[in-house]
mmCIF file of C-alpha atoms and ligand atoms in Angstrom:
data_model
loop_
_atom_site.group_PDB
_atom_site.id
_atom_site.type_symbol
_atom_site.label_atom_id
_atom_site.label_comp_id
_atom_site.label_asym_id
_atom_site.label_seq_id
_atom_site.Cartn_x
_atom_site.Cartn_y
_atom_site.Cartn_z
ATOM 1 C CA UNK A 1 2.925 -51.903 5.346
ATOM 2 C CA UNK A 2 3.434 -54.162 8.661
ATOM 3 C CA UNK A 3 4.480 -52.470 11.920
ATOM 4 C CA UNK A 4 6.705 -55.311 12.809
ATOM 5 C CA UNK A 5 8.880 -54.214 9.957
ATOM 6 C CA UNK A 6 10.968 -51.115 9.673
ATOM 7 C CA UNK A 7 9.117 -48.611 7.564
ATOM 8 C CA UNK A 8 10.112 -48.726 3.733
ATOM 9 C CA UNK A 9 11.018 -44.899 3.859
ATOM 10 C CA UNK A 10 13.229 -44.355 6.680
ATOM 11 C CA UNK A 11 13.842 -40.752 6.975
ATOM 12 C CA UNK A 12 9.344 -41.234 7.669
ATOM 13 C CA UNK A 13 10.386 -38.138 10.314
ATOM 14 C CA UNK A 14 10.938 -35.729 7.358
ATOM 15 C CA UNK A 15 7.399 -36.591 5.971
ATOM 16 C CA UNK A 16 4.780 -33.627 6.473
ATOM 17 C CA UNK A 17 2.781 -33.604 8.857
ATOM 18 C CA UNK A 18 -0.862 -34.363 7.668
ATOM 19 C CA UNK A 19 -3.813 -32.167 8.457
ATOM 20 C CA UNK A 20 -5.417 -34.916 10.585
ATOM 21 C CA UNK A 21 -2.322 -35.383 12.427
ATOM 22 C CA UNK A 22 -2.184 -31.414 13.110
ATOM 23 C CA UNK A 23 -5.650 -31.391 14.157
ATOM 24 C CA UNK A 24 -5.161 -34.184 17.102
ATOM 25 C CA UNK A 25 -1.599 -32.400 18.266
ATOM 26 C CA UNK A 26 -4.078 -28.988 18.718
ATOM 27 C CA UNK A 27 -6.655 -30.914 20.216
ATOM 28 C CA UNK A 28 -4.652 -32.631 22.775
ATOM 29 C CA UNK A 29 -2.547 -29.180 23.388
ATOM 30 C CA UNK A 30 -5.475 -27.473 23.942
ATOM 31 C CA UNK A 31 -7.127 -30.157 26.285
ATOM 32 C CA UNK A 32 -4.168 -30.362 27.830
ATOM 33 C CA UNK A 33 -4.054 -26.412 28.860
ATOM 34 C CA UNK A 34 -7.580 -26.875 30.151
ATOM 35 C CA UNK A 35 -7.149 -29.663 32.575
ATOM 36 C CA UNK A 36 -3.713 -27.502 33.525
ATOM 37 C CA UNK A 37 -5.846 -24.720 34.250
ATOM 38 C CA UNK A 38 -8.903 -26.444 35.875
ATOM 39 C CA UNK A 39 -6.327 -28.226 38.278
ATOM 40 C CA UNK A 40 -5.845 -24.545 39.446
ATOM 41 C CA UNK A 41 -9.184 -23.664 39.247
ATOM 42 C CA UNK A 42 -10.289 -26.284 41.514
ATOM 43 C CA UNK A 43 -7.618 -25.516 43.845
ATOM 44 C CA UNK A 44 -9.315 -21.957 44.285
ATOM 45 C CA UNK A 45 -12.819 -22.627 43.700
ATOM 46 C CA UNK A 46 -13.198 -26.248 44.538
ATOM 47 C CA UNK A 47 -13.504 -27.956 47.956
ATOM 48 C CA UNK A 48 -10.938 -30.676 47.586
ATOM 49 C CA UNK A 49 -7.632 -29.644 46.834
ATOM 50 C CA UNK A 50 -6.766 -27.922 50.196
ATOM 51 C CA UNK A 51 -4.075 -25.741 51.222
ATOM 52 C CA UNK A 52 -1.230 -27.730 52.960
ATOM 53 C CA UNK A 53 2.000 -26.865 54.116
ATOM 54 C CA UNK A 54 4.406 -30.137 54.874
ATOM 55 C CA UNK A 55 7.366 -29.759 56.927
ATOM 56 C CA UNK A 56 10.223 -32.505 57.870
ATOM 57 C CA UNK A 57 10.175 -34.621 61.223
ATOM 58 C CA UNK A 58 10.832 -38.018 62.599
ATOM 59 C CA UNK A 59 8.163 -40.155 63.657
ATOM 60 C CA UNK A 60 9.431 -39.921 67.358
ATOM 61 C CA UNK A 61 8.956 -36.129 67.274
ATOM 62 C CA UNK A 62 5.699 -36.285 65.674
ATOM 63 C CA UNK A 63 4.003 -38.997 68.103
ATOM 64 C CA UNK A 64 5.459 -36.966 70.731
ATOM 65 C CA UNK A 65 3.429 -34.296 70.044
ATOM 66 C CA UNK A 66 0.464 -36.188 69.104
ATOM 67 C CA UNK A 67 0.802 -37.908 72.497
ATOM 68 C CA UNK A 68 0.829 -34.285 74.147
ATOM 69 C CA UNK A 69 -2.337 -33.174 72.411
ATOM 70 C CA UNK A 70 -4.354 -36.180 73.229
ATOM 71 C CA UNK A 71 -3.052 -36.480 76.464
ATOM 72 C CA UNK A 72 -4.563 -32.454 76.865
ATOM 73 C CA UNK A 73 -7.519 -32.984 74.877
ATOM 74 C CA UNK A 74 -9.009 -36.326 75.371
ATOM 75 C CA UNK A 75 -12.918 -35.962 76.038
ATOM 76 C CA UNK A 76 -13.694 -39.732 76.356
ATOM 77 C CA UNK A 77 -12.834 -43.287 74.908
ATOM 78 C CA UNK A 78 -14.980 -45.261 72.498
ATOM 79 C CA UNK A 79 -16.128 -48.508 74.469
ATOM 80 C CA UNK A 80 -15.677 -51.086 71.798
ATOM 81 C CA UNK A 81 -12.252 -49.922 70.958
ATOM 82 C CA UNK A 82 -10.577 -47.955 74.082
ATOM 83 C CA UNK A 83 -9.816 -45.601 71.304
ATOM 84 C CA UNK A 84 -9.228 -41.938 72.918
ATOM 85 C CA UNK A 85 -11.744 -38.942 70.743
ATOM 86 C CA UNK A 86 -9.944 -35.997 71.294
ATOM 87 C CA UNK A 87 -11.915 -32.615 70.702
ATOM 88 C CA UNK A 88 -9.910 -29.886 68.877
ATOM 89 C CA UNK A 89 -9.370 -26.948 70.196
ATOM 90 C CA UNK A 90 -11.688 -24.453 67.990
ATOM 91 C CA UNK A 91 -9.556 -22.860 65.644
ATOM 92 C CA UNK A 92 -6.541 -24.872 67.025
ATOM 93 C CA UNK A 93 -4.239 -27.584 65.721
ATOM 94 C CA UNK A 94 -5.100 -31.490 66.001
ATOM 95 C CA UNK A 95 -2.805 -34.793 65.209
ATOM 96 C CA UNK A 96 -3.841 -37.558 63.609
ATOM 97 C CA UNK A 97 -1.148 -40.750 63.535
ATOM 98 C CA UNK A 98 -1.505 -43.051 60.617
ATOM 99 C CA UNK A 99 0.259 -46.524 61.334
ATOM 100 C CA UNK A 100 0.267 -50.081 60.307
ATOM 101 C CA UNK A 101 -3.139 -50.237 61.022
ATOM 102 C CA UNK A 102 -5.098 -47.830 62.250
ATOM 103 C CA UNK A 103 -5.840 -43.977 62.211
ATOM 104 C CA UNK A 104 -5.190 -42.245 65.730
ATOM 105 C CA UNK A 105 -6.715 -40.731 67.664
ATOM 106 C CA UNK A 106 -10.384 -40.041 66.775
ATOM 107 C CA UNK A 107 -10.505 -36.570 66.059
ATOM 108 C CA UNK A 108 -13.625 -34.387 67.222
ATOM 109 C CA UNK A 109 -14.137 -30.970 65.719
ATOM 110 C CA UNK A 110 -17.227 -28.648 65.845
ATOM 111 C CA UNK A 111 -18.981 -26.743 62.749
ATOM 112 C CA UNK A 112 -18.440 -23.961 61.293
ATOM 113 C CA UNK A 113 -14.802 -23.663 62.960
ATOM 114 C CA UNK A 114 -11.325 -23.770 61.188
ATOM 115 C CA UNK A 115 -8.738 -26.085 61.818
ATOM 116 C CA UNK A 116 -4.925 -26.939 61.270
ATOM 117 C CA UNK A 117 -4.736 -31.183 61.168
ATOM 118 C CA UNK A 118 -1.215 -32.520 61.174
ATOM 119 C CA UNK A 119 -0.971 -35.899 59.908
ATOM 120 C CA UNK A 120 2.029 -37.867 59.750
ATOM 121 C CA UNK A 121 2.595 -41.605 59.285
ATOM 122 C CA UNK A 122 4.880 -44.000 62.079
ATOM 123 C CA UNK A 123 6.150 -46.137 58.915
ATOM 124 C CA UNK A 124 4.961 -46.594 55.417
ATOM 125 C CA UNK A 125 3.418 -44.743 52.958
ATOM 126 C CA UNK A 126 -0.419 -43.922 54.074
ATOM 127 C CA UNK A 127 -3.177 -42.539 52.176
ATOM 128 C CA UNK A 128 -5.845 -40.770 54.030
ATOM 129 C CA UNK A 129 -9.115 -40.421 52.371
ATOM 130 C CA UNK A 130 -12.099 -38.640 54.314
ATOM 131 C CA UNK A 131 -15.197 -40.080 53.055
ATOM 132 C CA UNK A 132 -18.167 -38.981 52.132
ATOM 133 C CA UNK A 133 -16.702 -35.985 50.956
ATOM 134 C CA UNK A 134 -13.539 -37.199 49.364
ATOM 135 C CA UNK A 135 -10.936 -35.484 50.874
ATOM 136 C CA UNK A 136 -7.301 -37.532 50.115
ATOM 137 C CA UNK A 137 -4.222 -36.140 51.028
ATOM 138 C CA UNK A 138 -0.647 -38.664 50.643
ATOM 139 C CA UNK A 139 0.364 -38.912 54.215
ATOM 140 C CA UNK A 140 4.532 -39.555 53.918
ATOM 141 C CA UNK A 141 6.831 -40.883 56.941
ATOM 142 C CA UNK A 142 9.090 -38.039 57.578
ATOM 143 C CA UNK A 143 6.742 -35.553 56.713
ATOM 144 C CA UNK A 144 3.996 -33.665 58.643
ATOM 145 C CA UNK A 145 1.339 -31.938 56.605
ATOM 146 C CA UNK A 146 -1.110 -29.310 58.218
ATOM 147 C CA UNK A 147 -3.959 -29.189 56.304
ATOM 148 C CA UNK A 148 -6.249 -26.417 57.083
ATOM 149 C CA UNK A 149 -10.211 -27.641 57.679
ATOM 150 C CA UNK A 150 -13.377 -25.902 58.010
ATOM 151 C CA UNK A 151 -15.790 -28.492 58.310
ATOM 152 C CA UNK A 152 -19.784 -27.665 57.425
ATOM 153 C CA UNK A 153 -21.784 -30.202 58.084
ATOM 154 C CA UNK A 154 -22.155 -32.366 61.289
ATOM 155 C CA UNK A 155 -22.187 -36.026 61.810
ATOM 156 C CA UNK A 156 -19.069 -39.017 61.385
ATOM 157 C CA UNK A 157 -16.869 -39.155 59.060
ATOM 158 C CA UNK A 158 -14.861 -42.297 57.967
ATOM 159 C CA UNK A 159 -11.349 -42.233 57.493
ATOM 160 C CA UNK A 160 -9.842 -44.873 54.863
ATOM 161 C CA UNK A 161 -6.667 -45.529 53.740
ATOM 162 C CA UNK A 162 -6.417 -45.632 50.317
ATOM 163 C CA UNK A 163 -2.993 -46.779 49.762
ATOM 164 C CA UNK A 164 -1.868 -50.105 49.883
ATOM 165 C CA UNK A 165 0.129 -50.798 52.957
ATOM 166 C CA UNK A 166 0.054 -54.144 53.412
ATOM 167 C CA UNK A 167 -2.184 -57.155 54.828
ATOM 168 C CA UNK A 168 -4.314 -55.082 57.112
ATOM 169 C CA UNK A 169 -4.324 -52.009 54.324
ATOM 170 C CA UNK A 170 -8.422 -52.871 54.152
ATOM 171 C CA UNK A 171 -9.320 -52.791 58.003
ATOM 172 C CA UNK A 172 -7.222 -49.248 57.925
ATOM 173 C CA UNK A 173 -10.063 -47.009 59.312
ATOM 174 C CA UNK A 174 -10.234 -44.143 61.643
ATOM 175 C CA UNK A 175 -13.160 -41.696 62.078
ATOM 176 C CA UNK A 176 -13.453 -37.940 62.863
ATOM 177 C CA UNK A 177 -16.901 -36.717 64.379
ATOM 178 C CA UNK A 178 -18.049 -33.277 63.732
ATOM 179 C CA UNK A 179 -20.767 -32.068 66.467
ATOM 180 C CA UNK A 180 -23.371 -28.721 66.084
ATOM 181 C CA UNK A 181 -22.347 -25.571 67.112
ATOM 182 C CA UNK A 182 -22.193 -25.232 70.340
ATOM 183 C CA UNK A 183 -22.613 -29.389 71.588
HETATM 184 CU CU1 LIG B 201 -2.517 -47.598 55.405
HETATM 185 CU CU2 LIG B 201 -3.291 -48.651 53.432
#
C-alpha cells in the first residue's frame, strides 16, 4: 500500500485498534500526565517558574512610574554608559523598562532580601532572560508583571532578551547587580 493513495479499505477508522497501537496511546497519555504534573511540580519546588501577577497599563503610565522610582532611588551612573543603577528598596518594588534596545534602569538589589520587579515593555514584544540562572519571563506591551525575587547569591547578572525584536534584538542587554548583605 502507497500513502499517496487513498487506502483500499476506506471505513480503515472502524479497524481495531492493534495492541502496539494501544501501547503507544498509554505511553504518550501517561507521559503526557507526568510532564502535566512536573510543570506543577516545578512551579512549587523548582526555582524558575516564579509567582507573577500581571496587571493592564499603558506604556505612559508605566514609564511614569519607572521614572519616579529611579528618579528616588538612583545610587550612581555607570561611566561608560550614563546608565542610572538604582538600588531597591529591601523588600520593596523596582521597574525595569524593556525597549527597542535596551533594559532600564540597572537594577541593584541586596541578598537574602525579597523583591516585587515590575517589568513592562515601551513597544514590542520583549523577552527577558536573567542569566546565569535562567530566569525568562514574556515581558508584553500593555502589561506589567511583578515578579516576586529573592535573590541568593551576589555578583552581576546579565539580562538578555530572548525574543526577537528586531535589528538590535542581539545587543538587547541590561544587567542587575546583587551586593552582600549589608554593602
Ligand atoms: Cu528585545 Cu529581543
Amino acid at each position: 500500500m502507497s500513502a499517496i493513495l487513498p487506502p483500499s479499505d476506506r471505513l480503515w477508522w472502524k479497524q481495531p485498534i492493534d495492541k502496539v497501537e494501544w501501547a503507544w496511546i498509554a505511553i504518550a497519555f501517561v507521559w503526557g500526565m507526568i510532564m502535566f504534573g512536573m510543570m506543577i511540580y516545578w512551579h512549587v519546588y523548582g526555582k524558575q517558574n516564579l509567582s507573577n501577577e500581571a496587571y493592564r497599563i499603558t506604556p505612559e503610565l508605566f514609564a511614569a512610574k519607572a521614572e519616579k522610582f529611579i528618579a528616588e532611588n538612583t545610587i550612581r551612573t555607570e561611566t561608560d554608559q550614563d546608565i542610572p543603577v538604582v538600588k531597591v528598596p529591601a523588600g520593596g518594588d523596582g521597574y525595569l523598562i524593556a525597549r527597542l534596545w535596551a533594559w532600564y534602569p540597572i537594577l541593584e538589589l541586596e541578598e537574602g532580601q525579597t523583591y516585587k520587579i515590575h517589568l513592562s515593555s515601551m513597544d514590542y514584544l520583549h523577552g527577558f532572560s536573567l542569566q546565569p540562572v535562567n530566569i525568562n519571563i514574556e515581558v508584553i506591551p500593555g502589561y506589567e508583571h511583578v515578579v516576586k525575587m529573592t535573590p541568593t547569591k551576589a555578583g552581576t547578572y546579565a539580562v538578555v532578551c530572548n525574543e526577537y525584536c528586531g535589528i538590535g534584538h542581539s545587543s538587547m542587554l541590561g544587567r542587575i547587580y546583587v551586593t552582600k548583605k549589608g554593602e
